[in-house]
Coordinates of C-alpha atoms in Angstrom, one line a residue:
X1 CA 54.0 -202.5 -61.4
X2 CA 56.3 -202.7 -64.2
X3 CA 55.1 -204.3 -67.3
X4 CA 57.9 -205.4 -69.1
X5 CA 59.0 -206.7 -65.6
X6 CA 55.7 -208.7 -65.3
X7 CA 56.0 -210.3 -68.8
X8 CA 59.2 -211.5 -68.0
X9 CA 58.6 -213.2 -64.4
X10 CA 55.3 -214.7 -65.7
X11 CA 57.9 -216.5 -68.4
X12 CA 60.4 -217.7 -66.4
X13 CA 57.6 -219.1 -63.9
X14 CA 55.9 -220.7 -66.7
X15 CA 59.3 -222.1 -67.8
X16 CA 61.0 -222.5 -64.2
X17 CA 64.6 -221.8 -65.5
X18 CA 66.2 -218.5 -66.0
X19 CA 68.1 -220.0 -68.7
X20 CA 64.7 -221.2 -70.6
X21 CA 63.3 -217.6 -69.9
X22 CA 65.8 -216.1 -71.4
X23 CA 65.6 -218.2 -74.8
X24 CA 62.1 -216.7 -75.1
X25 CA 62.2 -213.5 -74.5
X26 CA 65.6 -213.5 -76.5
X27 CA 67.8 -212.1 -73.4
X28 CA 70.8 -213.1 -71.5
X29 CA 70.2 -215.6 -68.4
X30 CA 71.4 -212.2 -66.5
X31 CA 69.7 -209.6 -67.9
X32 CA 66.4 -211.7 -66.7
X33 CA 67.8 -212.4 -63.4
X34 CA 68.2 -209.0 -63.1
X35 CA 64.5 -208.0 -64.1
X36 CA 63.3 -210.5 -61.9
X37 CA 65.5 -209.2 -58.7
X38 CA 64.4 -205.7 -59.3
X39 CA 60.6 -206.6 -59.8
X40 CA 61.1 -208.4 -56.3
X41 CA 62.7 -205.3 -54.8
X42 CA 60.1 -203.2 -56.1
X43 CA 57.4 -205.7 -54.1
X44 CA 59.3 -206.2 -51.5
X45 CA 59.1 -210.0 -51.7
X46 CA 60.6 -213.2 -52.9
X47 CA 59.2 -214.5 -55.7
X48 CA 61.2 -217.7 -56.4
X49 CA 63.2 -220.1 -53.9
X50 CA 66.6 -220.9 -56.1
X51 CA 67.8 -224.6 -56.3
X52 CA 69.9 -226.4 -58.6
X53 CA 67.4 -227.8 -60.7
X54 CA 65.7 -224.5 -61.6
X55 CA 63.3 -222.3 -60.0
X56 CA 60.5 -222.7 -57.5
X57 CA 57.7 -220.2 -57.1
X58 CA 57.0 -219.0 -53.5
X59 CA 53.7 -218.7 -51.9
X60 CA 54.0 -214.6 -53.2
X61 CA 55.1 -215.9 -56.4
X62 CA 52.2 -217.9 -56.6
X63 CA 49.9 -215.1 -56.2
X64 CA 51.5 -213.3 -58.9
X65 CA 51.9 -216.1 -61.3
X66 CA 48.2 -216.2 -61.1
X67 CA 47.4 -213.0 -61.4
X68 CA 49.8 -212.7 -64.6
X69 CA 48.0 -216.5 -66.1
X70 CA 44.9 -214.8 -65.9
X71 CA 45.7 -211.7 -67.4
X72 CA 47.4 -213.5 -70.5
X73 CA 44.4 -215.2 -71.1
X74 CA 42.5 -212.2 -70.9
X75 CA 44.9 -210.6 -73.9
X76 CA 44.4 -214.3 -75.9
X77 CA 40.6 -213.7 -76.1
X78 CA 41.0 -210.1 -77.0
X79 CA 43.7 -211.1 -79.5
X80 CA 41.2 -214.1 -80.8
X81 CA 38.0 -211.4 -80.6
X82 CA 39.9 -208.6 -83.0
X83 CA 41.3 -212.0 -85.3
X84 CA 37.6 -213.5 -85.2
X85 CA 36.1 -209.4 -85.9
X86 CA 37.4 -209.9 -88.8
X87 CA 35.4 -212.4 -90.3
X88 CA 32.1 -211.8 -87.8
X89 CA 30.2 -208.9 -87.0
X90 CA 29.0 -208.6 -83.5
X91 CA 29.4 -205.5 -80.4
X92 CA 28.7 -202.1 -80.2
X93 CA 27.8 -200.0 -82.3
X94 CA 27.4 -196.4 -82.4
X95 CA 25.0 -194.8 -84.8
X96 CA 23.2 -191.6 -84.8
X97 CA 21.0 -189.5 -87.4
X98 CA 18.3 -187.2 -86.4
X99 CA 14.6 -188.2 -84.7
X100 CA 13.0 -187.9 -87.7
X101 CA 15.0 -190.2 -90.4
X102 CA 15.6 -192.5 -87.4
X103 CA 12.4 -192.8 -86.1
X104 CA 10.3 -193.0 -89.8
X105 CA 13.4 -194.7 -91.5
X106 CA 16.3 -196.2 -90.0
X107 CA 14.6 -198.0 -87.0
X108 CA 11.8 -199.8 -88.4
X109 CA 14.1 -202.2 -91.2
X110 CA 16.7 -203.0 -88.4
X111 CA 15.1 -206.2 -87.3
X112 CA 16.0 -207.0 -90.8
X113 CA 19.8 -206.4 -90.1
X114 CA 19.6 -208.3 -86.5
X115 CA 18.6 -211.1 -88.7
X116 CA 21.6 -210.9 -90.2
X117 CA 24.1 -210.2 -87.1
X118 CA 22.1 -210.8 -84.3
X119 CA 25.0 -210.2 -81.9
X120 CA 25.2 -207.0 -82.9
X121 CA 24.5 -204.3 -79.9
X122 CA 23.5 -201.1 -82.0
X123 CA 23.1 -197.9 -79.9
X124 CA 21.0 -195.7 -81.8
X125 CA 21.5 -192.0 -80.9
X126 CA 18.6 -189.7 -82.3
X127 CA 19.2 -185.8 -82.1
X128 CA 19.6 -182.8 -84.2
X129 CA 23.0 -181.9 -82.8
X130 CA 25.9 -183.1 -85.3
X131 CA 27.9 -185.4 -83.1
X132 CA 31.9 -185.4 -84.0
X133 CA 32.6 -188.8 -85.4
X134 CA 36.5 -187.8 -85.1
X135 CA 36.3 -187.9 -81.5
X136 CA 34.5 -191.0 -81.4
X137 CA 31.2 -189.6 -80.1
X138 CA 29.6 -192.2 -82.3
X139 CA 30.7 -195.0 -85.2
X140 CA 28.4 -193.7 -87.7
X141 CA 26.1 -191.0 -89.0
X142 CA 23.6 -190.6 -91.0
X143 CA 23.1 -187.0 -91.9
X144 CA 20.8 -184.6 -93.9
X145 CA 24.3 -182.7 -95.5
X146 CA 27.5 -183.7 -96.5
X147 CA 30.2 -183.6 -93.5
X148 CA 32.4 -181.0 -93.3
X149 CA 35.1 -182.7 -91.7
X150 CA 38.0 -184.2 -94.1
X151 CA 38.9 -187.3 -92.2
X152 CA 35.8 -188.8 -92.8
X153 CA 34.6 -191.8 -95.1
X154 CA 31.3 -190.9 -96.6
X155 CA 28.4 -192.1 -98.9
X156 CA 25.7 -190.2 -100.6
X157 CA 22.9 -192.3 -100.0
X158 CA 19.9 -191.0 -101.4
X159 CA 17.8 -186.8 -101.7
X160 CA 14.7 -186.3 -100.0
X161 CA 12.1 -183.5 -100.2
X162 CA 9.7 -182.0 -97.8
X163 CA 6.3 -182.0 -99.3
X164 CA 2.7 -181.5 -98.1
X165 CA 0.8 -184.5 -96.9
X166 CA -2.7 -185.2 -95.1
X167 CA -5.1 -188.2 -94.6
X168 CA -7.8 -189.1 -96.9
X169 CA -10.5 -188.8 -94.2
X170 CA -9.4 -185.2 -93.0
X171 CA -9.4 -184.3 -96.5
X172 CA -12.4 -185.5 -97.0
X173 CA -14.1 -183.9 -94.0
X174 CA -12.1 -180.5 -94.7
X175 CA -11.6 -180.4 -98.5
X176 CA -8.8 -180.7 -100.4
X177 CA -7.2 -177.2 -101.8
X178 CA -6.2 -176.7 -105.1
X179 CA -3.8 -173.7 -104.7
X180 CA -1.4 -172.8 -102.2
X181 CA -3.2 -170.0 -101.3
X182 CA -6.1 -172.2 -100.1
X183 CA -3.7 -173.7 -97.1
X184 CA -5.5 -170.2 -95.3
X185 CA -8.4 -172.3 -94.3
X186 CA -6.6 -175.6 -93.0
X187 CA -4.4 -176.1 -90.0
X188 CA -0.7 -176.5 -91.2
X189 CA 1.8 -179.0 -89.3
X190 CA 4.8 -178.5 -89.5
X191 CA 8.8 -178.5 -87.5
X192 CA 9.2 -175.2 -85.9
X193 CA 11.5 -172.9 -88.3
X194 CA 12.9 -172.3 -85.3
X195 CA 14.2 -175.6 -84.3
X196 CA 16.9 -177.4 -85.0
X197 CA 16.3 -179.1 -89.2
X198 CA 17.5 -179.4 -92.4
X199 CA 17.2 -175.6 -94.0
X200 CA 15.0 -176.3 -97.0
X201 CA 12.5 -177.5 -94.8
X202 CA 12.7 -174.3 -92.7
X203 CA 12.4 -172.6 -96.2
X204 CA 9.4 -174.1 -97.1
X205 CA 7.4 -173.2 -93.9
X206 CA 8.3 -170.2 -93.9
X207 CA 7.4 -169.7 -97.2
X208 CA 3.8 -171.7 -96.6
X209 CA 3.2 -169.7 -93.4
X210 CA 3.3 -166.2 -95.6
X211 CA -0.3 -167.4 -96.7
X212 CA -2.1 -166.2 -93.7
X213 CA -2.5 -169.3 -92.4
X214 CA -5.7 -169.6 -90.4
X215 CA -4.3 -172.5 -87.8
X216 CA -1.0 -174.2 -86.7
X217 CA 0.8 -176.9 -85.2
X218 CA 4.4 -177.2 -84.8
X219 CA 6.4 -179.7 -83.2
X220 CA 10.6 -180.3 -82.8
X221 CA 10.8 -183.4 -84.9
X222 CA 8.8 -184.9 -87.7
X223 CA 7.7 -188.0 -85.9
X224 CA 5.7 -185.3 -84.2
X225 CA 4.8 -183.8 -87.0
X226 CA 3.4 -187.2 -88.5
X227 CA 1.4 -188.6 -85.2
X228 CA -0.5 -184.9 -86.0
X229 CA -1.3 -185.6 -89.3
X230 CA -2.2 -189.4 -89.0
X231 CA -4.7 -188.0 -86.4
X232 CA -6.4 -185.8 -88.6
X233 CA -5.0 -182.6 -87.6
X234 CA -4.3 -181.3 -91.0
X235 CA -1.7 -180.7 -93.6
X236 CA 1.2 -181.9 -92.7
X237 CA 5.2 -181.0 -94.0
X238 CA 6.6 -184.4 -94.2
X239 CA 9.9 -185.5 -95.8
X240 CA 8.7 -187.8 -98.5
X241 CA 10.8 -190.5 -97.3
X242 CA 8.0 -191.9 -94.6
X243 CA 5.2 -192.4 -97.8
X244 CA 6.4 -196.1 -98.2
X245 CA 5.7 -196.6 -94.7
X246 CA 2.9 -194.9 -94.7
X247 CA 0.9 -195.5 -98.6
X248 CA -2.5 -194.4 -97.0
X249 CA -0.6 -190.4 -96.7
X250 CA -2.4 -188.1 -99.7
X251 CA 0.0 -185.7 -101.1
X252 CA -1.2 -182.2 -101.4
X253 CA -0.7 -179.6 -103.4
X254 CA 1.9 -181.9 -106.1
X255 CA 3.4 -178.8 -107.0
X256 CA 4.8 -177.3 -103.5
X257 CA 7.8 -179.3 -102.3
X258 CA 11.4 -177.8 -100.7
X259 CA 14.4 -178.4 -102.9
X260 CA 16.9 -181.5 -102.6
X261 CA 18.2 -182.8 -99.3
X262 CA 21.2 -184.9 -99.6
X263 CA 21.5 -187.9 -96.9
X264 CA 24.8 -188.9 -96.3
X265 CA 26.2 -191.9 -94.8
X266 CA 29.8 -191.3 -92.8
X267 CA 32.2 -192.7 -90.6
X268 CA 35.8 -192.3 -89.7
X269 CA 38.9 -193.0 -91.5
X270 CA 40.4 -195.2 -88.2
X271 CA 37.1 -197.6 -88.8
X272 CA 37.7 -198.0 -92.9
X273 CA 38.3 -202.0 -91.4
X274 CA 35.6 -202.2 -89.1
X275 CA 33.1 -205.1 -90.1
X276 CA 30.7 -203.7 -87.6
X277 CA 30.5 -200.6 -89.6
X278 CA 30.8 -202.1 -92.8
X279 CA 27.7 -204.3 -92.3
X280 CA 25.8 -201.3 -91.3
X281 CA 26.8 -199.5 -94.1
X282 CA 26.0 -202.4 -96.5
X283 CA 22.7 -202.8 -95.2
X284 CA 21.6 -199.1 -95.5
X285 CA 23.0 -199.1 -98.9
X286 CA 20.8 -202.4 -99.8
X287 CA 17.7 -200.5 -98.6
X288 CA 18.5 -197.3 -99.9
X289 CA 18.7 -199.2 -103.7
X290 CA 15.4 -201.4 -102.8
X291 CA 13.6 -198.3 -101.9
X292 CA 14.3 -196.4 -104.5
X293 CA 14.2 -198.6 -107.1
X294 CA 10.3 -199.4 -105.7
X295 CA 9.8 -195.9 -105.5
X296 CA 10.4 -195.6 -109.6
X297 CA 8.5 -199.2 -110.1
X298 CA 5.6 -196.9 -108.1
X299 CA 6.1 -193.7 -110.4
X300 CA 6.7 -191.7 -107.0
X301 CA 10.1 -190.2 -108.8

């Protein structure tokens, strides 16, 4: 069906006069008799029995007159929903980073932001793969480097660094080395270099695994990385993110660490307005300056 043509018979049956019709839509009486024959045409039906005190729907006419009611209302609540999106937050929304920040990070201060929009629906997507913001695979990221792509908003939130960390009773049942070169004798944890991670982590194991490391364990993410080293596995490479989380973690070896990561916050240019994605991004940014400003009260920086 036509439209246009449907917008204008669901006026004139709302107003039951051509000539009324017409004063609304801004057209002459025939240019809307004429829409209104050729939608009839096209259906293969009359629509409206003609008299001399204006129209009268038909049984067919009825139909469609409720079929068209139903669909204006339907646009009125989507109208009212954007109108009322702009002064609430609530729907979907799209975010993704990788396992690891997600996981040790993002996911455990959301309730926090649900307390705040608790009609939000936040779909969190965790993976390694960079999903294209541009084409809408998801509202937001949150990614260990900058974007690459130019039609994207985006906020440096914070660096990280990997560093060494273990648990004060696997240390104390397997000693705590003083030099790197005394990682031979413990069981290192670490992400794969092969898989899928930020490259100065990937440096850094490689670099710790020239030592002739006596034992190892590697897993694809860092949540794995951390369930081995909170069980007493061994040394763990950790981004030092997770220590708030996690105060009973020992650093070892103070010295060893990878370089800067940068974590950036991103979304695309078409969302600039969204409320939804500027309440996400608000509340990172308010945890992001909380946790770093207790991680200089703590003398962790």
């Amino acid at each position: 069906m036509d439209w246009d043509k449907l917008r204008i018979f669901h006026v004139v049956a709302d107003a039951g006069s051509l000539t009324h019709a017409g004063e609304t839509l801004h057209l002459s009486q025939s240019a809307v008799s004429r829409q209104i024959r050729a939608l009839e045409e096209s259906l293969n039906t009359t629509l409206f029995h003609r008299h001399a005190r204006g129209l009268i729907l038909t049984e067919q006419g009825e139909l469609l007159f409720e079929a068209t009611s139903s669909m204006n209302r339907r646009l009125e609540t989507a109208a009212a929903r954007i109108r009322d999106s702009e002064e609430e937050v609530f729907g979907d929304l799209r975010v993704t980073t990788t396992t690891g920040f997600g996981t040790l990070w993002l996911a455990p201060r959301l309730g926090r932001l649900y307390d705040r929009y608790p009609d939000l629906k936040i779909d969190l997507m965790l993976e390694e793969r960079v999903l294209d913001l541009p084409m809408r695979e998801a509202d937001v990221a949150i990614r260990m480097k900058e974007p690459s792509q130019a039609d994207l908003i985006r906020r440096r939130l914070m660096n990280i660094r990997m560093r060494l960390y273990a648990t004060p009773d696997y240390l104390e049942a397997a000693g705590r080395p003083a030099r790197v070169e005394d990682l031979s004798s413990h069981r290192l944890i670490s992400q794969n270099p092969a898989t899928p991670q930020v490259a100065a982590g990937a440096a850094l194991v490689h670099s710790l695994m020239s030592h002739d490391i006596r034992s190892t364990l590697t897993v694809n993410n860092y949540y794995g990385v951390l369930q081995g080293v909170l069980y007493n596995l061994g040394i763990g490479v950790l981004p030092d993110y997770l220590t708030e989380d996690f105060p009973a973690l020992e650093r070892v070896l103070p010295d060893i660490e990878s370089s800067d990561v940068p974590v950036f916050l991103a979304y695309p240019e078409e969302l600039r307005h969204s409320k939804r994605v500027a309440a996400f991004r608000d509340f990172v940014m308010e945890e992001i300056i909380a946790y770093r400003k207790r991680r200089v009260d703590d003398g962790a920086v």
